[in-house]
mmCIF file with all atom_site columns, C-alpha atoms in Angstrom:
data_model
loop_
_atom_site.group_PDB
_atom_site.id
_atom_site.type_symbol
_atom_site.label_atom_id
_atom_site.label_alt_id
_atom_site.label_comp_id
_atom_site.label_asym_id
_atom_site.label_entity_id
_atom_site.label_seq_id
_atom_site.pdbx_PDB_ins_code
_atom_site.Cartn_x
_atom_site.Cartn_y
_atom_site.Cartn_z
_atom_site.occupancy
_atom_site.B_iso_or_equiv
_atom_site.pdbx_formal_charge
_atom_site.auth_seq_id
_atom_site.auth_comp_id
_atom_site.auth_asym_id
_atom_site.auth_atom_id
_atom_site.pdbx_PDB_model_num
ATOM 1   C CA . MET A 1 1   ? -5.817  -9.677  20.800  1.00 0.00 ? 181 MET A CA 1
ATOM 2   C CA . ALA A 1 2   ? -6.142  -8.215  17.286  1.00 0.00 ? 182 ALA A CA 1
ATOM 3   C CA . ILE A 1 3   ? -9.136  -6.111  18.366  1.00 0.00 ? 183 ILE A CA 1
ATOM 4   C CA . VAL A 1 4   ? -7.363  -4.835  21.480  1.00 0.00 ? 184 VAL A CA 1
ATOM 5   C CA . ALA A 1 5   ? -4.254  -3.951  19.478  1.00 0.00 ? 185 ALA A CA 1
ATOM 6   C CA . LEU A 1 6   ? -6.310  -1.765  17.111  1.00 0.00 ? 186 LEU A CA 1
ATOM 7   C CA . LEU A 1 7   ? -7.944  0.342   19.823  1.00 0.00 ? 187 LEU A CA 1
ATOM 8   C CA . SER A 1 8   ? -5.159  2.910   20.134  1.00 0.00 ? 188 SER A CA 1
ATOM 9   C CA . TYR A 1 9   ? -5.259  3.561   16.361  1.00 0.00 ? 189 TYR A CA 1
ATOM 10  C CA . LEU A 1 10  ? -8.999  4.257   16.127  1.00 0.00 ? 190 LEU A CA 1
ATOM 11  C CA . TYR A 1 11  ? -10.220 7.859   16.198  1.00 0.00 ? 191 TYR A CA 1
ATOM 12  C CA . ASP A 1 12  ? -13.563 9.674   16.205  1.00 0.00 ? 192 ASP A CA 1
ATOM 13  C CA . CYS A 1 13  ? -12.421 12.369  13.761  1.00 0.00 ? 193 CYS A CA 1
ATOM 14  C CA . ASP A 1 14  ? -13.250 12.336  10.076  1.00 0.00 ? 194 ASP A CA 1
ATOM 15  C CA . MET A 1 15  ? -9.966  10.934  8.753   1.00 0.00 ? 195 MET A CA 1
ATOM 16  C CA . LYS A 1 16  ? -8.481  11.992  5.431   1.00 0.00 ? 196 LYS A CA 1
ATOM 17  C CA . PRO A 1 17  ? -8.127  9.221   2.827   1.00 0.00 ? 197 PRO A CA 1
ATOM 18  C CA . LEU A 1 18  ? -5.445  6.824   4.057   1.00 0.00 ? 198 LEU A CA 1
ATOM 19  C CA . SER A 1 19  ? -2.228  6.375   2.143   1.00 0.00 ? 199 SER A CA 1
ATOM 20  C CA . GLU A 1 20  ? -1.104  2.796   1.522   1.00 0.00 ? 200 GLU A CA 1
ATOM 21  C CA . ALA A 1 21  ? 1.754   3.283   4.007   1.00 0.00 ? 201 ALA A CA 1
ATOM 22  C CA . HIS A 1 22  ? -0.646  4.575   6.696   1.00 0.00 ? 202 HIS A CA 1
ATOM 23  C CA . LEU A 1 23  ? -3.178  1.800   6.069   1.00 0.00 ? 203 LEU A CA 1
ATOM 24  C CA . THR A 1 24  ? -0.474  -0.878  6.147   1.00 0.00 ? 204 THR A CA 1
ATOM 25  C CA . SER A 1 25  ? 1.565   0.291   9.123   1.00 0.00 ? 205 SER A CA 1
ATOM 26  C CA . SER A 1 26  ? -1.182  1.503   11.458  1.00 0.00 ? 206 SER A CA 1
ATOM 27  C CA . TYR A 1 27  ? -4.078  -0.831  10.699  1.00 0.00 ? 207 TYR A CA 1
ATOM 28  C CA . VAL A 1 28  ? -3.203  -3.907  8.630   1.00 0.00 ? 208 VAL A CA 1
ATOM 29  C CA . HIS A 1 29  ? 0.048   -4.661  10.462  1.00 0.00 ? 209 HIS A CA 1
ATOM 30  C CA . THR A 1 30  ? -1.454  -4.012  13.896  1.00 0.00 ? 210 THR A CA 1
ATOM 31  C CA . PHE A 1 31  ? -4.433  -6.240  13.097  1.00 0.00 ? 211 PHE A CA 1
ATOM 32  C CA . MET A 1 32  ? -2.411  -9.078  11.546  1.00 0.00 ? 212 MET A CA 1
ATOM 33  C CA . HIS A 1 33  ? 0.280   -8.994  14.204  1.00 0.00 ? 213 HIS A CA 1
ATOM 34  C CA . GLY A 1 34  ? -2.344  -9.515  16.877  1.00 0.00 ? 214 GLY A CA 1
ATOM 35  C CA . LEU A 1 35  ? -4.416  -12.058 14.945  1.00 0.00 ? 215 LEU A CA 1
ATOM 36  C CA . ILE A 1 36  ? -2.077  -14.432 13.122  1.00 0.00 ? 216 ILE A CA 1
ATOM 37  C CA . PRO A 1 37  ? 1.065   -14.946 15.220  1.00 0.00 ? 217 PRO A CA 1
ATOM 38  C CA . ALA A 1 38  ? -0.677  -13.605 18.335  1.00 0.00 ? 218 ALA A CA 1
ATOM 39  C CA . LYS A 1 39  ? 2.610   -11.909 19.296  1.00 0.00 ? 219 LYS A CA 1
ATOM 40  C CA . LYS A 1 40  ? 4.440   -15.217 19.737  1.00 0.00 ? 220 LYS A CA 1
ATOM 41  C CA . PRO A 1 41  ? 8.200   -14.451 19.941  1.00 0.00 ? 221 PRO A CA 1
ATOM 42  C CA . SER A 1 42  ? 9.082   -17.115 17.367  1.00 0.00 ? 222 SER A CA 1
ATOM 43  C CA . LYS A 1 43  ? 6.623   -15.784 14.755  1.00 0.00 ? 223 LYS A CA 1
ATOM 44  C CA . VAL A 1 44  ? 7.389   -12.439 13.160  1.00 0.00 ? 224 VAL A CA 1
ATOM 45  C CA . ALA A 1 45  ? 4.631   -10.696 11.200  1.00 0.00 ? 225 ALA A CA 1
ATOM 46  C CA . HIS A 1 46  ? 6.040   -7.802  9.198   1.00 0.00 ? 226 HIS A CA 1
ATOM 47  C CA . CYS A 1 47  ? 5.609   -5.532  6.195   1.00 0.00 ? 227 CYS A CA 1
ATOM 48  C CA . SER A 1 48  ? 7.795   -6.984  3.484   1.00 0.00 ? 228 SER A CA 1
ATOM 49  C CA . ASN A 1 49  ? 7.895   -5.482  -0.018  1.00 0.00 ? 229 ASN A CA 1
ATOM 50  C CA . ILE A 1 50  ? 11.111  -7.362  -0.788  1.00 0.00 ? 230 ILE A CA 1
ATOM 51  C CA . VAL A 1 51  ? 11.698  -10.124 -3.316  1.00 0.00 ? 231 VAL A CA 1
ATOM 52  C CA . SER A 1 52  ? 10.565  -13.482 -1.963  1.00 0.00 ? 232 SER A CA 1
ATOM 53  C CA . GLU A 1 53  ? 13.393  -15.904 -1.197  1.00 0.00 ? 233 GLU A CA 1
ATOM 54  C CA . GLU A 1 54  ? 11.139  -18.868 -1.958  1.00 0.00 ? 234 GLU A CA 1
ATOM 55  C CA . ILE A 1 55  ? 11.096  -18.297 -5.708  1.00 0.00 ? 235 ILE A CA 1
ATOM 56  C CA . ASP A 1 56  ? 14.195  -18.576 -7.877  1.00 0.00 ? 236 ASP A CA 1
ATOM 57  C CA . ASP A 1 57  ? 14.800  -15.501 -10.072 1.00 0.00 ? 237 ASP A CA 1
ATOM 58  C CA . ALA A 1 58  ? 11.739  -13.855 -8.553  1.00 0.00 ? 238 ALA A CA 1
ATOM 59  C CA . VAL A 1 59  ? 10.882  -10.228 -9.210  1.00 0.00 ? 239 VAL A CA 1
ATOM 60  C CA . ASP A 1 60  ? 7.482   -10.124 -7.465  1.00 0.00 ? 240 ASP A CA 1
ATOM 61  C CA . ARG A 1 61  ? 7.329   -8.878  -3.894  1.00 0.00 ? 241 ARG A CA 1
ATOM 62  C CA . PRO A 1 62  ? 4.615   -9.606  -1.330  1.00 0.00 ? 242 PRO A CA 1
ATOM 63  C CA . ASP A 1 63  ? 3.506   -6.672  0.797   1.00 0.00 ? 243 ASP A CA 1
ATOM 64  C CA . TYR A 1 64  ? 3.346   -8.746  3.972   1.00 0.00 ? 244 TYR A CA 1
ATOM 65  C CA . ASN A 1 65  ? 4.949   -11.897 5.414   1.00 0.00 ? 245 ASN A CA 1
ATOM 66  C CA . VAL A 1 66  ? 4.824   -13.961 8.566   1.00 0.00 ? 246 VAL A CA 1
ATOM 67  C CA . ASP A 1 67  ? 8.154   -15.676 9.234   1.00 0.00 ? 247 ASP A CA 1
ATOM 68  C CA . VAL A 1 68  ? 8.614   -18.497 11.734  1.00 0.00 ? 248 VAL A CA 1
ATOM 69  C CA . TYR A 1 69  ? 11.846  -18.969 13.640  1.00 0.00 ? 249 TYR A CA 1
ATOM 70  C CA . ALA A 1 70  ? 13.038  -22.236 15.166  1.00 0.00 ? 250 ALA A CA 1
ATOM 71  C CA . SER A 1 71  ? 12.637  -22.526 18.920  1.00 0.00 ? 251 SER A CA 1
ATOM 72  C CA . SER A 1 72  ? 16.282  -23.567 19.275  1.00 0.00 ? 252 SER A CA 1
ATOM 73  C CA . GLY A 1 73  ? 18.489  -20.593 18.523  1.00 0.00 ? 253 GLY A CA 1
ATOM 74  C CA . TYR A 1 74  ? 15.650  -18.590 16.972  1.00 0.00 ? 254 TYR A CA 1
ATOM 75  C CA . ARG A 1 75  ? 17.011  -18.961 13.448  1.00 0.00 ? 255 ARG A CA 1
ATOM 76  C CA . PHE A 1 76  ? 14.733  -18.489 10.458  1.00 0.00 ? 256 PHE A CA 1
ATOM 77  C CA . SER A 1 77  ? 12.797  -21.652 9.673   1.00 0.00 ? 257 SER A CA 1
ATOM 78  C CA . TYR A 1 78  ? 10.012  -20.926 7.161   1.00 0.00 ? 258 TYR A CA 1
ATOM 79  C CA . THR A 1 79  ? 7.374   -18.457 5.933   1.00 0.00 ? 259 THR A CA 1
ATOM 80  C CA . ASN A 1 80  ? 3.757   -19.506 6.298   1.00 0.00 ? 260 ASN A CA 1
ATOM 81  C CA . ALA A 1 81  ? 1.673   -16.416 5.507   1.00 0.00 ? 261 ALA A CA 1
ATOM 82  C CA . TYR A 1 82  ? 1.637   -13.730 2.810   1.00 0.00 ? 262 TYR A CA 1
ATOM 83  C CA . GLY A 1 83  ? -0.409  -10.626 2.072   1.00 0.00 ? 263 GLY A CA 1
ATOM 84  C CA . GLU A 1 84  ? -1.107  -8.069  -0.633  1.00 0.00 ? 264 GLU A CA 1
ATOM 85  C CA . ILE A 1 85  ? -2.507  -4.632  0.191   1.00 0.00 ? 265 ILE A CA 1
ATOM 86  C CA . LYS A 1 86  ? -4.248  -1.998  -1.925  1.00 0.00 ? 266 LYS A CA 1
ATOM 87  C CA . LYS A 1 87  ? -5.274  1.287   -0.311  1.00 0.00 ? 267 LYS A CA 1
ATOM 88  C CA . SER A 1 88  ? -8.433  1.713   -2.400  1.00 0.00 ? 268 SER A CA 1
ATOM 89  C CA . SER A 1 89  ? -11.346 -0.521  -3.280  1.00 0.00 ? 269 SER A CA 1
ATOM 90  C CA . ASN A 1 90  ? -11.463 1.183   -6.678  1.00 0.00 ? 270 ASN A CA 1
ATOM 91  C CA . VAL A 1 91  ? -8.957  -1.229  -8.223  1.00 0.00 ? 271 VAL A CA 1
ATOM 92  C CA . SER A 1 92  ? -9.300  -2.997  -11.544 1.00 0.00 ? 272 SER A CA 1
ATOM 93  C CA . VAL A 1 93  ? -10.375 -6.625  -11.436 1.00 0.00 ? 273 VAL A CA 1
ATOM 94  C CA . THR A 1 94  ? -7.359  -7.477  -13.593 1.00 0.00 ? 274 THR A CA 1
ATOM 95  C CA . LEU A 1 95  ? -4.937  -6.061  -11.020 1.00 0.00 ? 275 LEU A CA 1
ATOM 96  C CA . LEU A 1 96  ? -6.693  -7.870  -8.159  1.00 0.00 ? 276 LEU A CA 1
ATOM 97  C CA . ALA A 1 97  ? -6.570  -11.129 -10.122 1.00 0.00 ? 277 ALA A CA 1
ATOM 98  C CA . LYS A 1 98  ? -2.849  -10.664 -10.725 1.00 0.00 ? 278 LYS A CA 1
ATOM 99  C CA . ASP A 1 99  ? -2.250  -10.030 -7.019  1.00 0.00 ? 279 ASP A CA 1
ATOM 100 C CA . PHE A 1 100 ? -4.277  -13.120 -6.150  1.00 0.00 ? 280 PHE A CA 1
ATOM 101 C CA . TYR A 1 101 ? -2.272  -15.225 -8.614  1.00 0.00 ? 281 TYR A CA 1
ATOM 102 C CA . ARG A 1 102 ? 0.997   -13.905 -7.199  1.00 0.00 ? 282 ARG A CA 1
ATOM 103 C CA . LEU A 1 103 ? -0.124  -14.837 -3.679  1.00 0.00 ? 283 LEU A CA 1
ATOM 104 C CA . CYS A 1 104 ? -0.978  -18.322 -4.924  1.00 0.00 ? 284 CYS A CA 1
ATOM 105 C CA . ILE A 1 105 ? 2.532   -18.607 -6.364  1.00 0.00 ? 285 ILE A CA 1
ATOM 106 C CA . PHE A 1 106 ? 4.155   -17.437 -3.113  1.00 0.00 ? 286 PHE A CA 1
ATOM 107 C CA . SER A 1 107 ? 2.104   -19.964 -1.147  1.00 0.00 ? 287 SER A CA 1
ATOM 108 C CA . LYS A 1 108 ? 2.740   -22.818 -3.564  1.00 0.00 ? 288 LYS A CA 1
ATOM 109 C CA . GLU A 1 109 ? 6.486   -22.190 -3.542  1.00 0.00 ? 289 GLU A CA 1
ATOM 110 C CA . ALA A 1 110 ? 6.489   -22.025 0.270   1.00 0.00 ? 290 ALA A CA 1
ATOM 111 C CA . ILE A 1 111 ? 4.831   -25.452 0.380   1.00 0.00 ? 291 ILE A CA 1
ATOM 112 C CA . ASP A 1 112 ? 7.426   -26.839 -2.036  1.00 0.00 ? 292 ASP A CA 1
ATOM 113 C CA . LEU A 1 113 ? 10.348  -25.354 -0.113  1.00 0.00 ? 293 LEU A CA 1
ATOM 114 C CA . TYR A 1 114 ? 9.299   -25.622 3.540   1.00 0.00 ? 294 TYR A CA 1
ATOM 115 C CA . ASN A 1 115 ? 6.784   -28.514 3.517   1.00 0.00 ? 295 ASN A CA 1
ATOM 116 C CA . PRO A 1 116 ? 4.011   -26.910 5.623   1.00 0.00 ? 296 PRO A CA 1
ATOM 117 C CA . LYS A 1 117 ? 0.530   -28.421 5.789   1.00 0.00 ? 297 LYS A CA 1
ATOM 118 C CA . ASN A 1 118 ? -1.078  -25.087 4.854   1.00 0.00 ? 298 ASN A CA 1
ATOM 119 C CA . VAL A 1 119 ? -0.004  -21.590 3.916   1.00 0.00 ? 299 VAL A CA 1
ATOM 120 C CA . LEU A 1 120 ? -2.261  -18.659 4.810   1.00 0.00 ? 300 LEU A CA 1
ATOM 121 C CA . PHE A 1 121 ? -2.583  -15.583 2.616   1.00 0.00 ? 301 PHE A CA 1
ATOM 122 C CA . PHE A 1 122 ? -4.797  -12.507 2.508   1.00 0.00 ? 302 PHE A CA 1
ATOM 123 C CA . GLN A 1 123 ? -5.796  -9.682  0.173   1.00 0.00 ? 303 GLN A CA 1
ATOM 124 C CA . VAL A 1 124 ? -6.627  -6.219  1.495   1.00 0.00 ? 304 VAL A CA 1
ATOM 125 C CA . THR A 1 125 ? -8.521  -3.648  -0.572  1.00 0.00 ? 305 THR A CA 1
ATOM 126 C CA . SER A 1 126 ? -9.171  -0.456  1.374   1.00 0.00 ? 306 SER A CA 1
ATOM 127 C CA . ASN A 1 127 ? -10.192 -1.803  4.795   1.00 0.00 ? 307 ASN A CA 1
ATOM 128 C CA . SER A 1 128 ? -11.671 -5.100  3.528   1.00 0.00 ? 308 SER A CA 1
ATOM 129 C CA . VAL A 1 129 ? -9.585  -8.243  3.997   1.00 0.00 ? 309 VAL A CA 1
ATOM 130 C CA . THR A 1 130 ? -10.168 -11.714 2.555   1.00 0.00 ? 310 THR A CA 1
ATOM 131 C CA . PHE A 1 131 ? -8.306  -14.723 3.941   1.00 0.00 ? 311 PHE A CA 1
ATOM 132 C CA . PHE A 1 132 ? -7.355  -17.821 1.954   1.00 0.00 ? 312 PHE A CA 1
ATOM 133 C CA . THR A 1 133 ? -5.427  -20.998 2.644   1.00 0.00 ? 313 THR A CA 1
ATOM 134 C CA . THR A 1 134 ? -3.317  -23.071 0.238   1.00 0.00 ? 314 THR A CA 1
ATOM 135 C CA . GLN A 1 135 ? -2.627  -26.769 0.745   1.00 0.00 ? 315 GLN A CA 1
ATOM 136 C CA . LEU A 1 136 ? -1.300  -29.780 -1.103  1.00 0.00 ? 316 LEU A CA 1
ATOM 137 C CA . GLU A 1 137 ? -3.725  -32.596 -0.339  1.00 0.00 ? 317 GLU A CA 1
ATOM 138 C CA . TYR A 1 138 ? -3.215  -34.735 -3.453  1.00 0.00 ? 318 TYR A CA 1
ATOM 139 C CA . PRO A 1 139 ? -0.348  -35.325 -5.910  1.00 0.00 ? 319 PRO A CA 1
ATOM 140 C CA . PHE A 1 140 ? 0.197   -32.289 -8.158  1.00 0.00 ? 320 PHE A CA 1
ATOM 141 C CA . LEU A 1 141 ? -3.021  -30.663 -6.954  1.00 0.00 ? 321 LEU A CA 1
ATOM 142 C CA . TYR A 1 142 ? -2.640  -27.469 -4.909  1.00 0.00 ? 322 TYR A CA 1
ATOM 143 C CA . THR A 1 143 ? -5.954  -26.148 -3.621  1.00 0.00 ? 323 THR A CA 1
ATOM 144 C CA . VAL A 1 144 ? -6.878  -22.631 -2.503  1.00 0.00 ? 324 VAL A CA 1
ATOM 145 C CA . THR A 1 145 ? -9.833  -22.154 -0.147  1.00 0.00 ? 325 THR A CA 1
ATOM 146 C CA . GLU A 1 146 ? -11.445 -18.830 0.700   1.00 0.00 ? 326 GLU A CA 1
ATOM 147 C CA . LEU A 1 147 ? -11.975 -18.660 4.455   1.00 0.00 ? 327 LEU A CA 1
ATOM 148 C CA . VAL A 1 148 ? -13.613 -15.383 5.488   1.00 0.00 ? 328 VAL A CA 1
ATOM 149 C CA . ARG A 1 149 ? -14.006 -11.765 4.417   1.00 0.00 ? 329 ARG A CA 1
ATOM 150 C CA . LEU A 1 150 ? -14.313 -8.967  6.938   1.00 0.00 ? 330 LEU A CA 1
ATOM 151 C CA . GLY A 1 151 ? -13.489 -5.306  7.527   1.00 0.00 ? 331 GLY A CA 1
ATOM 152 C CA . ILE A 1 152 ? -10.491 -3.965  9.418   1.00 0.00 ? 332 ILE A CA 1
ATOM 153 C CA . PRO A 1 153 ? -11.728 -0.994  11.501  1.00 0.00 ? 333 PRO A CA 1
ATOM 154 C CA . THR A 1 154 ? -10.116 2.362   10.763  1.00 0.00 ? 334 THR A CA 1
ATOM 155 C CA . LYS A 1 155 ? -12.627 4.348   12.874  1.00 0.00 ? 335 LYS A CA 1
ATOM 156 C CA . LYS A 1 156 ? -14.169 3.670   16.250  1.00 0.00 ? 336 LYS A CA 1
ATOM 157 C CA . TYR A 1 157 ? -17.685 3.127   14.913  1.00 0.00 ? 337 TYR A CA 1
ATOM 158 C CA . ASP A 1 158 ? -16.344 0.395   12.591  1.00 0.00 ? 338 ASP A CA 1
ATOM 159 C CA . LEU A 1 159 ? -15.335 -1.661  15.616  1.00 0.00 ? 339 LEU A CA 1
ATOM 160 C CA . LEU A 1 160 ? -18.866 -2.902  16.296  1.00 0.00 ? 340 LEU A CA 1
ATOM 161 C CA . ASP A 1 161 ? -18.996 -4.608  12.907  1.00 0.00 ? 341 ASP A CA 1
ATOM 162 C CA . LEU A 1 162 ? -15.749 -6.459  13.623  1.00 0.00 ? 342 LEU A CA 1
ATOM 163 C CA . MET A 1 163 ? -17.134 -7.666  16.956  1.00 0.00 ? 343 MET A CA 1
ATOM 164 C CA . GLY A 1 164 ? -19.747 -9.568  14.971  1.00 0.00 ? 344 GLY A CA 1
ATOM 165 C CA . HIS A 1 165 ? -16.967 -11.523 13.267  1.00 0.00 ? 345 HIS A CA 1
ATOM 166 C CA . VAL A 1 166 ? -15.215 -12.847 16.363  1.00 0.00 ? 346 VAL A CA 1
ATOM 167 C CA . ASP A 1 167 ? -16.019 -16.414 15.318  1.00 0.00 ? 347 ASP A CA 1
ATOM 168 C CA . ASN A 1 168 ? -14.342 -15.804 11.943  1.00 0.00 ? 348 ASN A CA 1
ATOM 169 C CA . LEU A 1 169 ? -11.299 -14.307 13.652  1.00 0.00 ? 349 LEU A CA 1
ATOM 170 C CA . LEU A 1 170 ? -11.031 -17.388 15.840  1.00 0.00 ? 350 LEU A CA 1
ATOM 171 C CA . LEU A 1 171 ? -11.291 -19.604 12.741  1.00 0.00 ? 351 LEU A CA 1
ATOM 172 C CA . VAL A 1 172 ? -8.384  -17.836 11.020  1.00 0.00 ? 352 VAL A CA 1
ATOM 173 C CA . ALA A 1 173 ? -6.258  -17.757 14.168  1.00 0.00 ? 353 ALA A CA 1
ATOM 174 C CA . ALA A 1 174 ? -6.888  -21.440 14.934  1.00 0.00 ? 354 ALA A CA 1
ATOM 175 C CA . LEU A 1 175 ? -6.198  -22.540 11.358  1.00 0.00 ? 355 LEU A CA 1
ATOM 176 C CA . TYR A 1 176 ? -2.922  -20.639 11.331  1.00 0.00 ? 356 TYR A CA 1
ATOM 177 C CA . ARG A 1 177 ? -1.869  -21.986 14.722  1.00 0.00 ? 357 ARG A CA 1
ATOM 178 C CA . ASP A 1 178 ? -2.788  -25.632 14.122  1.00 0.00 ? 358 ASP A CA 1
ATOM 179 C CA . HIS A 1 179 ? -2.376  -26.164 10.377  1.00 0.00 ? 359 HIS A CA 1
ATOM 180 C CA . CYS A 1 180 ? 0.202   -23.675 9.048   1.00 0.00 ? 360 CYS A CA 1
ATOM 181 C CA . VAL A 1 181 ? 2.982   -25.812 10.468  1.00 0.00 ? 361 VAL A CA 1
ATOM 182 C CA . VAL A 1 182 ? 5.542   -28.123 8.923   1.00 0.00 ? 362 VAL A CA 1
ATOM 183 C CA . SER A 1 183 ? 4.017   -31.442 7.879   1.00 0.00 ? 363 SER A CA 1
ATOM 184 C CA . GLU A 1 184 ? 5.371   -34.667 9.290   1.00 0.00 ? 364 GLU A CA 1
ATOM 185 C CA . ASP A 1 185 ? 4.906   -36.235 5.832   1.00 0.00 ? 365 ASP A CA 1
ATOM 186 C CA . ASP A 1 186 ? 7.334   -35.606 2.999   1.00 0.00 ? 366 ASP A CA 1
ATOM 187 C CA . LEU A 1 187 ? 5.278   -33.948 0.244   1.00 0.00 ? 367 LEU A CA 1
ATOM 188 C CA . THR A 1 188 ? 8.168   -33.730 -2.229  1.00 0.00 ? 368 THR A CA 1
ATOM 189 C CA . PRO A 1 189 ? 6.864   -36.496 -4.550  1.00 0.00 ? 369 PRO A CA 1
ATOM 190 C CA . TRP A 1 190 ? 3.644   -34.514 -4.958  1.00 0.00 ? 370 TRP A CA 1
ATOM 191 C CA . HIS A 1 191 ? 5.323   -31.294 -6.109  1.00 0.00 ? 371 HIS A CA 1
ATOM 192 C CA . CYS A 1 192 ? 4.999   -29.922 -9.639  1.00 0.00 ? 372 CYS A CA 1
ATOM 193 C CA . ASP A 1 193 ? 6.466   -27.030 -11.586 1.00 0.00 ? 373 ASP A CA 1
ATOM 194 C CA . THR A 1 194 ? 5.148   -23.515 -11.050 1.00 0.00 ? 374 THR A CA 1
ATOM 195 C CA . LEU A 1 195 ? 3.677   -21.347 -13.779 1.00 0.00 ? 375 LEU A CA 1
ATOM 196 C CA . SER A 1 196 ? 5.336   -17.944 -13.825 1.00 0.00 ? 376 SER A CA 1
ATOM 197 C CA . SER A 1 197 ? 3.456   -14.717 -13.158 1.00 0.00 ? 377 SER A CA 1
ATOM 198 C CA . ALA A 1 198 ? 3.953   -13.950 -16.850 1.00 0.00 ? 378 ALA A CA 1
ATOM 199 C CA . TYR A 1 199 ? 1.138   -16.446 -17.497 1.00 0.00 ? 379 TYR A CA 1
ATOM 200 C CA . LEU A 1 200 ? -1.520  -13.861 -16.667 1.00 0.00 ? 380 LEU A CA 1
ATOM 201 C CA . ASP A 1 201 ? 0.199   -11.305 -18.886 1.00 0.00 ? 381 ASP A CA 1
ATOM 202 C CA . MET A 1 202 ? 0.066   -13.800 -21.732 1.00 0.00 ? 382 MET A CA 1
ATOM 203 C CA . ILE A 1 203 ? -3.656  -14.370 -21.180 1.00 0.00 ? 383 ILE A CA 1
ATOM 204 C CA . GLU A 1 204 ? -4.399  -10.668 -21.019 1.00 0.00 ? 384 GLU A CA 1
ATOM 205 C CA . ASN A 1 205 ? -2.270  -9.693  -24.034 1.00 0.00 ? 385 ASN A CA 1
ATOM 206 C CA . LYS A 1 206 ? -2.785  -12.636 -26.374 1.00 0.00 ? 386 LYS A CA 1
ATOM 207 C CA . LEU A 1 207 ? -6.034  -14.379 -25.573 1.00 0.00 ? 387 LEU A CA 1
ATOM 208 C CA . ALA A 1 208 ? -8.374  -11.528 -24.713 1.00 0.00 ? 388 ALA A CA 1
ATOM 209 C CA . PRO A 1 209 ? -10.689 -10.213 -27.459 1.00 0.00 ? 389 PRO A CA 1
ATOM 210 C CA . ARG A 1 210 ? -9.388  -6.953  -28.837 1.00 0.00 ? 390 ARG A CA 1
ATOM 211 C CA . LYS A 1 211 ? -12.686 -5.110  -28.505 1.00 0.00 ? 391 LYS A CA 1
ATOM 212 C CA . ARG A 1 212 ? -13.031 -5.669  -24.763 1.00 0.00 ? 392 ARG A CA 1
ATOM 213 C CA . THR A 1 213 ? -10.766 -6.144  -21.800 1.00 0.00 ? 393 THR A CA 1
ATOM 214 C CA . CYS A 1 214 ? -9.876  -9.567  -20.470 1.00 0.00 ? 394 CYS A CA 1
ATOM 215 C CA . ASN A 1 215 ? -12.332 -10.690 -17.799 1.00 0.00 ? 395 ASN A CA 1
ATOM 216 C CA . LEU A 1 216 ? -10.402 -12.364 -14.976 1.00 0.00 ? 396 LEU A CA 1
ATOM 217 C CA . SER A 1 217 ? -13.216 -12.295 -12.440 1.00 0.00 ? 397 SER A CA 1
ATOM 218 C CA . LEU A 1 218 ? -15.483 -15.176 -11.494 1.00 0.00 ? 398 LEU A CA 1
ATOM 219 C CA . ASP A 1 219 ? -18.578 -13.121 -12.295 1.00 0.00 ? 399 ASP A CA 1
ATOM 220 C CA . SER A 1 220 ? -20.483 -13.911 -15.476 1.00 0.00 ? 400 SER A CA 1
#
């Protein structure tokens, strides 16, 4: 469904560089809306860019959310997916690490507030998207697992590459459908406090050597 939804937005012409608004509204949203909630009426995938309700005194804003509404009355129930989007792949590692950490915080707070088994999140840089899942499997231990990385087509000839990742698309869609749901177990006793996003600023400003920038990547 995600592939079919993208077809009307793919052109043969040599497109100008995409703005973040164009990339998000025409490609990322269309792709995610077809892939994650699969257009289910009780699951609303949308561009967000507003302060998250899950975090008290929050100032950070995710670029993308998927909200779930209760089947009875269709009132808001919980959020189980988040996304951050950057229009260019030429982004500093520090900024990407900060975005990743913010997504981890959004997901962790969603688990604490709504009690889902898993929370899905993704990072987009240019047309590359990486999916992750957050879960609370053990007391005070929240784990983040990278699922897949693939390209979102912005031109017709990019579509063939995505067709080779159908199995990965099915993995993400199935995980969201079956595991990003409210847990029958009460996970409250396993919760722990959340480090603020200022933690990364402290590392960058106070702990990094003065003669070189702080390395927040996993590369040696």
